[in-house]
Amino acid sequence: VELEPLGKAEFRRILTELSLPGAEMDRCMGSVEALRKVKEDIAVGRGLGVTGTPTFFINGRRAPEYDGGALLTLVEHALAKPIAAPPQK
């Protein structure tokens, strides 16, 4: 489902509703560094095959569908396995 982008007025309404600081949002929205980080995250996500949110990764592997408790089952399975030690140099 493709959603319409939120405008500044809608962000303001949400911030007010959640009692979040509007000045901080304005600073972040105007920040070149914040925009660079967001674009970098989008590029990384696309490189990993992320096509939407939420997308979950467990131990570096993309989880398939997560409906009907499948995600919980995958997490429980991953937690039950011992974590391999990194190779010794």
Short mmCIF file of C-alpha atoms in Angstrom, two decimals:
data_model
loop_
_atom_site.label_atom_id
_atom_site.label_comp_id
_atom_site.label_asym_id
_atom_site.label_seq_id
_atom_site.Cartn_x
_atom_site.Cartn_y
_atom_site.Cartn_z
CA VAL A 1 0.00 0.00 0.00
CA GLU A 2 1.47 3.32 -1.09
CA LEU A 3 0.82 6.09 1.42
CA GLU A 4 0.77 9.81 0.77
CA PRO A 5 3.75 11.68 2.26
CA LEU A 6 3.02 13.60 5.45
CA GLY A 7 3.16 17.38 5.22
CA LYS A 8 4.60 19.70 7.83
CA ALA A 9 1.14 20.44 9.29
CA GLU A 10 0.48 16.73 9.81
CA PHE A 11 3.90 16.30 11.47
CA ARG A 12 3.05 19.22 13.78
CA ARG A 13 -0.28 17.62 14.73
CA ILE A 14 1.42 14.29 15.50
CA LEU A 15 4.18 15.98 17.52
CA THR A 16 1.62 17.89 19.56
CA GLU A 17 -0.46 14.77 20.09
CA LEU A 18 2.62 12.90 21.35
CA SER A 19 3.95 15.88 23.36
CA LEU A 20 7.22 15.87 21.38
CA PRO A 21 9.41 18.97 20.91
CA GLY A 22 8.57 20.77 17.66
CA ALA A 23 11.77 22.85 17.63
CA GLU A 24 13.88 19.68 17.57
CA MET A 25 11.86 18.34 14.64
CA ASP A 26 12.37 21.62 12.76
CA ARG A 27 16.13 21.46 13.39
CA CYS A 28 16.29 17.84 12.24
CA MET A 29 14.12 18.41 9.16
CA GLY A 30 16.42 21.26 8.09
CA SER A 31 19.63 19.34 8.72
CA VAL A 32 21.76 18.34 5.75
CA GLU A 33 23.45 15.71 7.96
CA ALA A 34 20.11 14.15 8.95
CA LEU A 35 19.07 13.98 5.29
CA ARG A 36 22.39 12.33 4.39
CA LYS A 37 21.89 9.70 7.11
CA VAL A 38 18.32 8.97 6.00
CA LYS A 39 19.42 8.58 2.36
CA GLU A 40 22.27 6.31 3.47
CA ASP A 41 19.84 4.14 5.49
CA ILE A 42 17.49 3.92 2.51
CA ALA A 43 20.36 2.81 0.25
CA VAL A 44 21.47 0.16 2.76
CA GLY A 45 17.89 -1.09 3.11
CA ARG A 46 17.42 -1.33 -0.63
CA GLY A 47 20.72 -3.20 -0.90
CA LEU A 48 19.39 -5.71 1.62
CA GLY A 49 16.16 -6.16 -0.31
CA VAL A 50 13.94 -4.07 1.95
CA THR A 51 10.87 -2.99 0.02
CA GLY A 52 8.75 -1.69 2.90
CA THR A 53 8.33 -1.45 6.62
CA PRO A 54 8.39 -3.28 8.82
CA THR A 55 11.13 -5.59 7.58
CA PHE A 56 12.87 -7.83 10.10
CA PHE A 57 16.32 -9.38 10.07
CA ILE A 58 17.36 -12.15 12.44
CA ASN A 59 21.07 -12.87 12.75
CA GLY A 60 21.70 -10.96 9.54
CA ARG A 61 19.11 -12.84 7.51
CA ARG A 62 15.87 -11.31 6.30
CA ALA A 63 12.88 -12.90 7.96
CA PRO A 64 10.18 -13.98 5.53
CA GLU A 65 6.56 -13.42 6.44
CA TYR A 66 5.87 -12.62 10.07
CA ASP A 67 2.14 -13.25 10.25
CA GLY A 68 0.60 -15.83 12.53
CA GLY A 69 3.50 -16.00 14.99
CA ALA A 70 6.09 -16.97 12.36
CA LEU A 71 8.43 -14.14 13.39
CA LEU A 72 8.25 -15.19 17.04
CA THR A 73 9.06 -18.77 16.03
CA LEU A 74 12.10 -17.60 14.05
CA VAL A 75 13.36 -15.47 16.97
CA GLU A 76 12.86 -18.32 19.45
CA HIS A 77 14.72 -20.69 17.11
CA ALA A 78 17.59 -18.20 16.72
CA LEU A 79 17.81 -17.72 20.49
CA ALA A 80 17.93 -21.47 21.07
CA LYS A 81 21.03 -21.86 18.88
CA PRO A 82 24.41 -21.17 20.46
CA ILE A 83 26.18 -18.17 18.98
CA ALA A 84 29.34 -19.20 17.16
CA ALA A 85 32.54 -17.59 18.36
CA PRO A 86 34.40 -15.48 15.81
CA PRO A 87 37.38 -17.17 14.19
CA GLN A 88 40.65 -16.83 16.09
CA LYS A 89 43.48 -14.91 14.43
#
